[in-house]
Amino acid sequence: MSKITTFLTFNDRAEEAVNLYVSLFPNSRIKKTTHYGEAGGPMPKGTVMTMTFELDGQEYVALNGGPSFTFTHGVSLMVTCDTQEEIDRYWAKLTEGGKEVQCGWLVDRFGLSWQIVPRILMDGIGGSDKARAQRMMAAMMQMVKMDIATLKRAYEG
């Protein structure tokens, strides 16, 4: 385990969330699962307590912590994509039962916010040509799901 690990606290659906996330991303796996026992906690004995897992090699821990825990847009997971097919696949799977937001943001059915972002957007708005960066940014602000072709056209003017 690395020194700093993202810790995600769900109400009671950590196992379902982790199974979805691990199924979506390459180089992903569940490393360890613990269960609530006799000592108690917010969940019944035998319920999944924590799951340590990797998404594309990055380690996370998920906890079933009870209803006092919720996610906000203040924290999101950003997925950098190289192709429109990647964007479309992640977008479709993560918005099932969730909701689309704006500018490549979505909230999955567990309440976790994600940003599904093409690499060219990050390169374009961070580039040295300010006029191109502004056109790309303006195009992005009009989108819900990112569209690489539209971003490229805006960048080129």
mmCIF file of C-alpha atoms in Angstrom:
data_model
loop_
_atom_site.group_PDB
_atom_site.id
_atom_site.type_symbol
_atom_site.label_atom_id
_atom_site.label_comp_id
_atom_site.label_asym_id
_atom_site.label_seq_id
_atom_site.Cartn_x
_atom_site.Cartn_y
_atom_site.Cartn_z
ATOM 1 C CA MET A 1 0.000 0.000 0.000
ATOM 2 C CA SER A 2 1.335 3.437 -0.879
ATOM 3 C CA LYS A 3 1.661 6.100 1.771
ATOM 4 C CA ILE A 4 -1.323 8.062 0.397
ATOM 5 C CA THR A 5 -4.424 6.178 -0.750
ATOM 6 C CA THR A 6 -7.796 7.543 -1.831
ATOM 7 C CA PHE A 7 -10.427 6.334 0.651
ATOM 8 C CA LEU A 8 -14.023 6.269 -0.594
ATOM 9 C CA THR A 9 -16.813 5.902 1.978
ATOM 10 C CA PHE A 10 -20.125 4.595 0.680
ATOM 11 C CA ASN A 11 -23.353 4.149 2.592
ATOM 12 C CA ASP A 12 -23.790 0.411 1.956
ATOM 13 C CA ARG A 13 -22.913 -0.261 -1.701
ATOM 14 C CA ALA A 14 -19.103 -0.361 -1.637
ATOM 15 C CA GLU A 15 -18.919 -3.920 -2.963
ATOM 16 C CA GLU A 16 -21.230 -3.178 -5.891
ATOM 17 C CA ALA A 17 -19.306 0.007 -6.727
ATOM 18 C CA VAL A 18 -15.892 -1.646 -6.540
ATOM 19 C CA ASN A 19 -17.028 -4.533 -8.740
ATOM 20 C CA LEU A 20 -18.249 -2.063 -11.382
ATOM 21 C CA TYR A 21 -15.109 0.076 -11.281
ATOM 22 C CA VAL A 22 -12.749 -2.910 -11.470
ATOM 23 C CA SER A 23 -14.704 -4.281 -14.451
ATOM 24 C CA LEU A 24 -14.326 -0.996 -16.385
ATOM 25 C CA PHE A 25 -10.645 -0.184 -16.185
ATOM 26 C CA PRO A 26 -7.677 -2.205 -17.445
ATOM 27 C CA ASN A 27 -4.997 -3.260 -14.958
ATOM 28 C CA SER A 28 -7.577 -3.309 -12.140
ATOM 29 C CA ARG A 29 -8.263 -5.807 -9.376
ATOM 30 C CA ILE A 30 -9.666 -6.326 -5.899
ATOM 31 C CA LYS A 31 -6.798 -6.896 -3.493
ATOM 32 C CA LYS A 32 -8.512 -7.476 -0.156
ATOM 33 C CA THR A 33 -11.996 -7.536 1.384
ATOM 34 C CA THR A 34 -12.823 -7.292 5.095
ATOM 35 C CA HIS A 35 -16.193 -7.811 6.776
ATOM 36 C CA TYR A 36 -17.903 -6.404 9.845
ATOM 37 C CA GLY A 37 -17.659 -8.832 12.739
ATOM 38 C CA GLU A 38 -18.731 -9.200 16.364
ATOM 39 C CA ALA A 39 -17.297 -5.810 17.343
ATOM 40 C CA GLY A 40 -20.148 -4.135 15.516
ATOM 41 C CA GLY A 41 -20.221 -1.017 13.448
ATOM 42 C CA PRO A 42 -22.767 0.668 11.246
ATOM 43 C CA MET A 43 -23.474 -2.545 9.312
ATOM 44 C CA PRO A 44 -24.586 -6.052 10.339
ATOM 45 C CA LYS A 45 -22.048 -8.777 11.014
ATOM 46 C CA GLY A 46 -20.789 -10.331 7.760
ATOM 47 C CA THR A 47 -21.406 -7.208 5.658
ATOM 48 C CA VAL A 48 -18.461 -5.983 3.599
ATOM 49 C CA MET A 49 -16.575 -3.387 5.633
ATOM 50 C CA THR A 50 -13.647 -2.455 3.374
ATOM 51 C CA MET A 51 -12.324 -3.369 -0.025
ATOM 52 C CA THR A 52 -8.812 -2.518 -1.127
ATOM 53 C CA PHE A 53 -8.652 -2.356 -4.909
ATOM 54 C CA GLU A 54 -6.671 -0.987 -7.838
ATOM 55 C CA LEU A 55 -7.965 0.950 -10.829
ATOM 56 C CA ASP A 56 -5.399 0.979 -13.608
ATOM 57 C CA GLY A 57 -2.713 0.331 -11.021
ATOM 58 C CA GLN A 58 -3.810 3.128 -8.620
ATOM 59 C CA GLU A 59 -4.827 1.900 -5.169
ATOM 60 C CA TYR A 60 -8.088 2.821 -3.427
ATOM 61 C CA VAL A 61 -9.991 1.689 -0.354
ATOM 62 C CA ALA A 62 -13.798 1.573 -0.204
ATOM 63 C CA LEU A 63 -15.746 1.424 3.064
ATOM 64 C CA ASN A 64 -19.391 0.760 3.818
ATOM 65 C CA GLY A 65 -19.732 3.443 6.472
ATOM 66 C CA GLY A 66 -23.457 3.973 6.760
ATOM 67 C CA PRO A 67 -25.863 6.735 5.747
ATOM 68 C CA SER A 68 -23.976 9.607 7.364
ATOM 69 C CA PHE A 69 -21.436 9.532 4.498
ATOM 70 C CA THR A 70 -22.158 11.061 1.088
ATOM 71 C CA PHE A 71 -20.067 12.250 -1.833
ATOM 72 C CA THR A 72 -19.994 15.786 -3.238
ATOM 73 C CA HIS A 73 -18.630 17.332 -6.448
ATOM 74 C CA GLY A 74 -15.759 18.664 -4.333
ATOM 75 C CA VAL A 75 -13.958 15.377 -4.941
ATOM 76 C CA SER A 76 -14.007 13.517 -8.250
ATOM 77 C CA LEU A 77 -12.035 10.872 -10.068
ATOM 78 C CA MET A 78 -10.651 12.059 -13.415
ATOM 79 C CA VAL A 79 -10.181 9.571 -16.239
ATOM 80 C CA THR A 80 -7.916 10.783 -19.057
ATOM 81 C CA CYS A 81 -8.910 9.232 -22.388
ATOM 82 C CA ASP A 82 -7.056 9.045 -25.692
ATOM 83 C CA THR A 83 -9.999 8.176 -27.958
ATOM 84 C CA GLN A 84 -13.671 8.991 -28.352
ATOM 85 C CA GLU A 85 -14.415 5.290 -27.980
ATOM 86 C CA GLU A 86 -12.875 5.344 -24.482
ATOM 87 C CA ILE A 87 -14.900 8.403 -23.537
ATOM 88 C CA ASP A 88 -18.103 6.843 -24.857
ATOM 89 C CA ARG A 89 -17.520 3.519 -23.068
ATOM 90 C CA TYR A 90 -16.702 5.009 -19.663
ATOM 91 C CA TRP A 91 -19.487 7.560 -20.002
ATOM 92 C CA ALA A 92 -22.108 4.940 -20.839
ATOM 93 C CA LYS A 93 -21.169 2.578 -18.017
ATOM 94 C CA LEU A 94 -20.701 5.231 -15.329
ATOM 95 C CA THR A 95 -23.906 7.142 -16.120
ATOM 96 C CA GLU A 96 -26.084 3.982 -15.931
ATOM 97 C CA GLY A 97 -28.351 4.810 -13.008
ATOM 98 C CA GLY A 98 -26.384 8.023 -12.422
ATOM 99 C CA LYS A 99 -26.570 11.422 -14.057
ATOM 100 C CA GLU A 100 -24.757 13.509 -16.605
ATOM 101 C CA VAL A 101 -23.571 16.865 -15.350
ATOM 102 C CA GLN A 102 -21.526 19.214 -17.578
ATOM 103 C CA CYS A 103 -18.059 19.644 -19.075
ATOM 104 C CA GLY A 104 -17.245 15.940 -18.937
ATOM 105 C CA TRP A 105 -18.516 15.478 -15.366
ATOM 106 C CA LEU A 106 -20.960 12.817 -14.280
ATOM 107 C CA VAL A 107 -22.217 11.305 -11.050
ATOM 108 C CA ASP A 108 -22.432 7.509 -10.974
ATOM 109 C CA ARG A 109 -25.275 5.557 -9.355
ATOM 110 C CA PHE A 110 -23.330 5.451 -6.079
ATOM 111 C CA GLY A 111 -23.038 9.248 -5.913
ATOM 112 C CA LEU A 112 -19.340 9.456 -6.839
ATOM 113 C CA SER A 113 -18.341 12.236 -9.259
ATOM 114 C CA TRP A 114 -16.172 11.447 -12.264
ATOM 115 C CA GLN A 115 -14.551 13.562 -14.966
ATOM 116 C CA ILE A 116 -14.178 11.762 -18.300
ATOM 117 C CA VAL A 117 -11.677 13.972 -20.106
ATOM 118 C CA PRO A 118 -9.825 13.639 -23.414
ATOM 119 C CA ARG A 119 -6.058 14.083 -23.182
ATOM 120 C CA ILE A 120 -6.170 16.606 -26.039
ATOM 121 C CA LEU A 121 -8.298 18.921 -23.883
ATOM 122 C CA MET A 122 -5.726 19.006 -21.117
ATOM 123 C CA ASP A 123 -2.926 19.520 -23.662
ATOM 124 C CA GLY A 124 -4.867 22.170 -25.603
ATOM 125 C CA ILE A 125 -6.004 24.382 -22.731
ATOM 126 C CA GLY A 126 -2.571 24.114 -21.145
ATOM 127 C CA GLY A 127 -0.729 24.993 -24.351
ATOM 128 C CA SER A 128 1.134 28.182 -25.156
ATOM 129 C CA ASP A 129 -1.316 29.416 -27.823
ATOM 130 C CA LYS A 130 -3.843 31.316 -25.696
ATOM 131 C CA ALA A 131 -6.305 31.983 -28.544
ATOM 132 C CA ARG A 132 -6.519 28.279 -29.395
ATOM 133 C CA ALA A 133 -6.792 27.380 -25.703
ATOM 134 C CA GLN A 134 -9.664 29.845 -25.246
ATOM 135 C CA ARG A 135 -11.563 28.479 -28.273
ATOM 136 C CA MET A 136 -11.167 24.951 -26.965
ATOM 137 C CA MET A 137 -12.265 25.983 -23.479
ATOM 138 C CA ALA A 138 -15.335 27.771 -24.870
ATOM 139 C CA ALA A 139 -16.291 24.631 -26.826
ATOM 140 C CA MET A 140 -15.813 22.443 -23.753
ATOM 141 C CA MET A 141 -18.078 24.697 -21.670
ATOM 142 C CA GLN A 142 -20.953 23.925 -24.077
ATOM 143 C CA MET A 143 -20.592 20.151 -23.715
ATOM 144 C CA VAL A 144 -21.946 17.564 -21.350
ATOM 145 C CA LYS A 145 -20.001 14.510 -22.599
ATOM 146 C CA MET A 146 -16.698 15.474 -24.213
ATOM 147 C CA ASP A 147 -16.476 15.247 -28.001
ATOM 148 C CA ILE A 148 -12.905 15.068 -29.297
ATOM 149 C CA ALA A 149 -13.747 16.069 -32.907
ATOM 150 C CA THR A 150 -15.554 19.221 -31.750
ATOM 151 C CA LEU A 151 -12.698 20.140 -29.411
ATOM 152 C CA LYS A 152 -10.170 19.710 -32.242
ATOM 153 C CA ARG A 153 -12.234 21.891 -34.594
ATOM 154 C CA ALA A 154 -12.496 24.615 -31.950
ATOM 155 C CA TYR A 155 -8.757 24.475 -31.290
ATOM 156 C CA GLU A 156 -7.935 24.796 -34.989
ATOM 157 C CA GLY A 157 -10.405 27.672 -35.385
#
